[in-house]
mmCIF file of C-alpha atoms in Angstrom:
data_model
loop_
_atom_site.group_PDB
_atom_site.id
_atom_site.type_symbol
_atom_site.label_atom_id
_atom_site.label_comp_id
_atom_site.label_asym_id
_atom_site.label_seq_id
_atom_site.Cartn_x
_atom_site.Cartn_y
_atom_site.Cartn_z
ATOM 1 C CA UNK A 1 256.490 58.927 120.918
ATOM 2 C CA UNK A 2 259.476 56.495 121.429
ATOM 3 C CA UNK A 3 262.334 58.734 118.920
ATOM 4 C CA UNK A 4 261.778 62.194 118.930
ATOM 5 C CA UNK A 5 265.013 63.832 117.174
ATOM 6 C CA UNK A 6 264.888 67.550 117.040
ATOM 7 C CA UNK A 7 267.324 69.951 114.866
ATOM 8 C CA UNK A 8 270.162 67.907 115.242
ATOM 9 C CA UNK A 9 273.291 68.879 114.150
ATOM 10 C CA UNK A 10 276.907 67.168 113.546
ATOM 11 C CA UNK A 11 280.074 67.798 112.799
ATOM 12 C CA UNK A 12 283.683 66.186 111.245
ATOM 13 C CA UNK A 13 286.650 67.690 111.052
ATOM 14 C CA UNK A 14 288.893 66.279 108.318
ATOM 15 C CA UNK A 15 292.178 67.004 106.763
ATOM 16 C CA UNK A 16 290.117 69.230 103.969
ATOM 17 C CA UNK A 17 288.658 71.561 106.560
ATOM 18 C CA UNK A 18 284.914 70.769 108.366
ATOM 19 C CA UNK A 19 282.595 68.274 107.207
ATOM 20 C CA UNK A 20 278.590 69.104 107.601
ATOM 21 C CA UNK A 21 277.113 65.089 108.828
ATOM 22 C CA UNK A 22 274.068 66.428 109.754
ATOM 23 C CA UNK A 23 272.087 69.787 109.446
ATOM 24 C CA UNK A 24 269.272 70.596 111.659
ATOM 25 C CA UNK A 25 267.475 66.739 110.966
ATOM 26 C CA UNK A 26 264.305 66.449 113.069
ATOM 27 C CA UNK A 27 262.027 62.883 113.419
ATOM 28 C CA UNK A 28 259.713 60.903 114.820
ATOM 29 C CA UNK A 29 259.246 57.314 115.029
ATOM 30 C CA UNK A 30 256.680 56.367 116.925
ATOM 31 C CA UNK A 31 255.783 52.906 118.934
ATOM 32 C CA UNK A 32 254.717 49.996 116.318
ATOM 33 C CA UNK A 33 256.117 52.233 113.494
ATOM 34 C CA UNK A 34 258.826 50.554 111.050
ATOM 35 C CA UNK A 35 260.764 54.129 109.314
ATOM 36 C CA UNK A 36 263.161 54.179 106.829
ATOM 37 C CA UNK A 37 265.388 57.001 105.512
ATOM 38 C CA UNK A 38 266.820 56.492 102.219
ATOM 39 C CA UNK A 39 270.248 58.196 100.925
ATOM 40 C CA UNK A 40 273.755 57.068 99.065
ATOM 41 C CA UNK A 41 276.395 56.605 100.551
ATOM 42 C CA UNK A 42 277.963 59.870 102.197
ATOM 43 C CA UNK A 43 274.689 61.200 102.751
ATOM 44 C CA UNK A 44 274.714 60.779 106.823
ATOM 45 C CA UNK A 45 272.901 57.830 107.414
ATOM 46 C CA UNK A 46 275.119 56.231 109.997
ATOM 47 C CA UNK A 47 275.886 58.912 111.341
ATOM 48 C CA UNK A 48 272.680 59.782 112.194
ATOM 49 C CA UNK A 49 271.982 56.177 113.573
ATOM 50 C CA UNK A 50 274.468 56.256 116.106
ATOM 51 C CA UNK A 51 273.434 59.858 117.059
ATOM 52 C CA UNK A 52 269.532 58.528 117.393
ATOM 53 C CA UNK A 53 270.980 55.636 119.711
ATOM 54 C CA UNK A 54 273.634 57.444 122.158
ATOM 55 C CA UNK A 55 277.054 56.969 120.186
ATOM 56 C CA UNK A 56 277.830 60.119 118.890
ATOM 57 C CA UNK A 57 276.743 62.869 120.925
ATOM 58 C CA UNK A 58 275.478 66.059 118.216
ATOM 59 C CA UNK A 59 276.990 69.373 118.634
ATOM 60 C CA UNK A 60 273.513 71.096 118.186
ATOM 61 C CA UNK A 61 269.954 69.554 119.190
ATOM 62 C CA UNK A 62 268.164 66.946 120.689
ATOM 63 C CA UNK A 63 267.275 63.003 120.755
ATOM 64 C CA UNK A 64 264.583 61.955 123.070
ATOM 65 C CA UNK A 65 263.620 58.013 123.324
ATOM 66 C CA UNK A 66 260.536 57.556 124.922
ATOM 67 C CA UNK A 67 261.022 60.119 128.538
ATOM 68 C CA UNK A 68 264.504 60.240 128.056
ATOM 69 C CA UNK A 69 266.909 62.632 127.121
ATOM 70 C CA UNK A 70 270.305 59.755 126.533
ATOM 71 C CA UNK A 71 273.106 62.795 125.866
ATOM 72 C CA UNK A 72 271.638 64.687 130.004
ATOM 73 C CA UNK A 73 273.153 61.547 131.044
ATOM 74 C CA UNK A 74 277.225 60.570 132.291
ATOM 75 C CA UNK A 75 278.281 58.218 129.937
ATOM 76 C CA UNK A 76 277.462 55.523 132.456
ATOM 77 C CA UNK A 77 273.912 55.850 132.844
ATOM 78 C CA UNK A 78 273.651 56.346 129.106
ATOM 79 C CA UNK A 79 275.863 52.868 128.352
ATOM 80 C CA UNK A 80 272.573 51.785 131.005
ATOM 81 C CA UNK A 81 270.307 53.245 129.205
ATOM 82 C CA UNK A 82 271.439 52.151 125.729
ATOM 83 C CA UNK A 83 271.572 48.835 126.870
ATOM 84 C CA UNK A 84 268.271 48.243 127.771
ATOM 85 C CA UNK A 85 266.363 50.635 125.264
ATOM 86 C CA UNK A 86 268.181 50.523 122.683
ATOM 87 C CA UNK A 87 269.347 47.123 119.982
ATOM 88 C CA UNK A 88 270.875 47.878 117.274
ATOM 89 C CA UNK A 89 271.898 45.705 114.137
ATOM 90 C CA UNK A 90 274.493 46.537 111.794
ATOM 91 C CA UNK A 91 275.370 45.167 108.346
ATOM 92 C CA UNK A 92 278.685 43.897 108.776
ATOM 93 C CA UNK A 93 277.238 41.766 111.981
ATOM 94 C CA UNK A 94 279.954 42.988 115.107
ATOM 95 C CA UNK A 95 280.142 39.108 116.043
ATOM 96 C CA UNK A 96 283.136 38.197 118.135
ATOM 97 C CA UNK A 97 284.956 35.696 115.403
ATOM 98 C CA UNK A 98 285.758 33.714 119.325
ATOM 99 C CA UNK A 99 282.837 33.261 121.067
ATOM 100 C CA UNK A 100 279.941 30.943 119.876
ATOM 101 C CA UNK A 101 276.724 32.101 119.185
ATOM 102 C CA UNK A 102 274.563 31.429 122.652
ATOM 103 C CA UNK A 103 278.048 33.409 123.773
ATOM 104 C CA UNK A 104 277.585 36.264 121.292
ATOM 105 C CA UNK A 105 273.625 36.546 121.844
ATOM 106 C CA UNK A 106 274.556 36.714 125.597
ATOM 107 C CA UNK A 107 276.663 39.523 125.293
ATOM 108 C CA UNK A 108 274.673 41.617 125.124
ATOM 109 C CA UNK A 109 273.780 41.281 128.904
ATOM 110 C CA UNK A 110 276.915 41.725 130.149
ATOM 111 C CA UNK A 111 275.490 45.738 130.099
ATOM 112 C CA UNK A 112 272.625 44.849 131.789
ATOM 113 C CA UNK A 113 272.569 41.444 133.737
ATOM 114 C CA UNK A 114 270.284 39.423 134.245
ATOM 115 C CA UNK A 115 269.627 36.037 135.316
ATOM 116 C CA UNK A 116 267.202 34.483 133.306
ATOM 117 C CA UNK A 117 269.489 35.713 130.454
ATOM 118 C CA UNK A 118 270.094 32.261 129.416
ATOM 119 C CA UNK A 119 266.582 31.560 128.935
ATOM 120 C CA UNK A 120 266.019 34.680 126.742
ATOM 121 C CA UNK A 121 269.049 33.418 124.931
ATOM 122 C CA UNK A 122 267.742 29.882 124.426
ATOM 123 C CA UNK A 123 264.176 31.673 123.109
ATOM 124 C CA UNK A 124 265.807 33.871 120.763
ATOM 125 C CA UNK A 125 267.659 30.869 119.009
ATOM 126 C CA UNK A 126 264.940 28.361 118.543
ATOM 127 C CA UNK A 127 263.675 31.359 117.345
ATOM 128 C CA UNK A 128 265.333 32.556 115.283
ATOM 129 C CA UNK A 129 266.400 28.812 113.922
ATOM 130 C CA UNK A 130 269.606 28.920 115.536
ATOM 131 C CA UNK A 131 269.488 25.934 118.467
ATOM 132 C CA UNK A 132 271.757 23.921 116.487
ATOM 133 C CA UNK A 133 274.226 26.416 115.711
ATOM 134 C CA UNK A 134 274.948 27.378 119.507
ATOM 135 C CA UNK A 135 277.996 26.165 119.482
ATOM 136 C CA UNK A 136 279.266 27.790 116.143
ATOM 137 C CA UNK A 137 281.428 30.394 115.926
ATOM 138 C CA UNK A 138 280.583 33.323 113.090
ATOM 139 C CA UNK A 139 283.032 31.719 111.095
ATOM 140 C CA UNK A 140 281.007 28.354 110.784
ATOM 141 C CA UNK A 141 277.853 30.636 109.995
ATOM 142 C CA UNK A 142 276.000 31.418 106.575
ATOM 143 C CA UNK A 143 275.658 35.516 106.604
ATOM 144 C CA UNK A 144 271.630 35.225 107.115
ATOM 145 C CA UNK A 145 272.919 33.137 110.018
ATOM 146 C CA UNK A 146 275.449 35.551 111.115
ATOM 147 C CA UNK A 147 273.061 38.535 111.313
ATOM 148 C CA UNK A 148 270.081 35.980 112.704
ATOM 149 C CA UNK A 149 272.654 36.120 115.839
ATOM 150 C CA UNK A 150 273.090 39.684 115.462
ATOM 151 C CA UNK A 151 269.516 40.561 115.574
ATOM 152 C CA UNK A 152 269.246 38.281 118.368
ATOM 153 C CA UNK A 153 271.802 39.827 120.369
ATOM 154 C CA UNK A 154 270.214 43.149 119.517
ATOM 155 C CA UNK A 155 267.037 41.585 121.346
ATOM 156 C CA UNK A 156 268.000 39.941 124.420
ATOM 157 C CA UNK A 157 267.581 43.217 126.936
ATOM 158 C CA UNK A 158 264.310 43.416 124.906
ATOM 159 C CA UNK A 159 264.349 47.113 123.472
ATOM 160 C CA UNK A 160 261.614 49.340 122.472
ATOM 161 C CA UNK A 161 263.988 50.868 120.055
ATOM 162 C CA UNK A 162 265.683 48.447 117.009
ATOM 163 C CA UNK A 163 268.234 50.528 115.040
ATOM 164 C CA UNK A 164 269.399 48.667 111.706
ATOM 165 C CA UNK A 165 272.200 50.325 109.383
ATOM 166 C CA UNK A 166 272.354 48.843 106.475
ATOM 167 C CA UNK A 167 271.529 45.647 108.024
ATOM 168 C CA UNK A 168 270.623 43.058 104.429
ATOM 169 C CA UNK A 169 273.793 44.648 102.676
ATOM 170 C CA UNK A 170 275.463 41.344 102.796
ATOM 171 C CA UNK A 171 271.891 39.503 102.555
ATOM 172 C CA UNK A 172 270.675 37.384 99.342
ATOM 173 C CA UNK A 173 267.068 38.621 98.897
ATOM 174 C CA UNK A 174 265.472 35.717 100.560
ATOM 175 C CA UNK A 175 267.568 35.897 104.057
ATOM 176 C CA UNK A 176 267.029 39.760 103.548
ATOM 177 C CA UNK A 177 263.102 39.331 103.250
ATOM 178 C CA UNK A 178 263.321 37.403 106.646
ATOM 179 C CA UNK A 179 265.519 39.692 108.165
ATOM 180 C CA UNK A 180 263.270 42.357 107.281
ATOM 181 C CA UNK A 181 259.694 40.245 108.584
ATOM 182 C CA UNK A 182 262.329 39.980 111.456
ATOM 183 C CA UNK A 183 261.683 43.857 111.493
ATOM 184 C CA UNK A 184 258.071 44.204 110.682
ATOM 185 C CA UNK A 185 257.550 41.985 113.362
ATOM 186 C CA UNK A 186 258.673 44.070 115.786
ATOM 187 C CA UNK A 187 257.863 47.159 114.958
ATOM 188 C CA UNK A 188 253.761 45.552 114.817
ATOM 189 C CA UNK A 189 254.317 44.191 118.583
ATOM 190 C CA UNK A 190 254.670 47.847 119.810
ATOM 191 C CA UNK A 191 258.286 48.244 119.511
ATOM 192 C CA UNK A 192 259.734 51.043 117.094
ATOM 193 C CA UNK A 193 262.476 50.695 114.212
ATOM 194 C CA UNK A 194 264.266 53.479 112.616
ATOM 195 C CA UNK A 195 265.881 51.900 110.109
ATOM 196 C CA UNK A 196 268.874 53.187 107.127
ATOM 197 C CA UNK A 197 269.317 51.846 104.192
ATOM 198 C CA UNK A 198 270.249 53.135 99.911
ATOM 199 C CA UNK A 199 268.214 50.418 99.203
ATOM 200 C CA UNK A 200 264.885 51.387 97.321
ATOM 201 C CA UNK A 201 263.788 47.695 98.051
ATOM 202 C CA UNK A 202 264.272 47.771 101.322
ATOM 203 C CA UNK A 203 262.771 51.420 101.728
ATOM 204 C CA UNK A 204 259.340 49.571 100.808
ATOM 205 C CA UNK A 205 258.869 47.169 103.332
ATOM 206 C CA UNK A 206 258.533 50.741 105.849
ATOM 207 C CA UNK A 207 255.887 51.928 106.624
ATOM 208 C CA UNK A 208 257.620 55.498 106.324
ATOM 209 C CA UNK A 209 260.676 56.668 104.111
ATOM 210 C CA UNK A 210 262.094 59.697 104.192
ATOM 211 C CA UNK A 211 264.924 60.820 102.586
ATOM 212 C CA UNK A 212 269.151 61.584 103.919
ATOM 213 C CA UNK A 213 271.080 64.321 101.449
ATOM 214 C CA UNK A 214 273.686 65.781 101.960
ATOM 215 C CA UNK A 215 273.050 65.867 105.927
ATOM 216 C CA UNK A 216 269.210 67.030 105.169
ATOM 217 C CA UNK A 217 266.007 65.070 104.885
ATOM 218 C CA UNK A 218 264.103 66.467 102.292
ATOM 219 C CA UNK A 219 261.230 68.517 102.432
ATOM 220 C CA UNK A 220 262.721 68.629 105.830
ATOM 221 C CA UNK A 221 264.304 71.989 105.883
ATOM 222 C CA UNK A 222 266.686 73.703 109.054
ATOM 223 C CA UNK A 223 265.009 74.388 111.286
ATOM 224 C CA UNK A 224 265.560 78.010 113.122
ATOM 225 C CA UNK A 225 266.903 78.117 116.416
ATOM 226 C CA UNK A 226 263.323 78.973 117.627
ATOM 227 C CA UNK A 227 262.174 75.768 116.240
ATOM 228 C CA UNK A 228 264.733 73.399 118.040
ATOM 229 C CA UNK A 229 263.467 73.477 121.170
ATOM 230 C CA UNK A 230 262.433 69.251 122.123
ATOM 231 C CA UNK A 231 258.964 69.390 122.417
#
């Protein structure tokens, strides 16, 4: 099992009081599996993804990726683990506007340095048809090209888990299909993909779809404390 989440609960303080973003969410993603979590805006999808990727500590519950529980690591070790294990793909790309395509891809190596990072970056640019755009800034790229740069950056460190947050939200249907093909290919080659989306068409590309509503997975009731052991 690549990713196992058990009894995940996350609360936020707001001017109107406490917001329960997640309540007792449990799910798993195996190696070679592409799982989609579908739900409307505000259902807790992005919170789920951030907690799964070691970016947002839950109030309750456990996250395990392979043999590692990231929230048992100190912040420095957790950052190194995240850089080498998890690739993130976001709707808004999060590319540095002052870096060109190759530099944006190589930015992923800052937290996980390696001598062959430039070689791997060039291979990814070839794979995603970006080599001719290597010196272009994000503002000079189409939406589809920007998302391919973001995906190449996510793959630079050869992660075993890809987490995708509404990655097709700014893409037309053709570019969305290309991106989903890449995610499916990553899973088919032994990776694990967890994608969150509100779009039925995107969710249908996954091997399995779960539905999140008001911070809970439908047909997956919140566990009792006795059920919240990691195994």
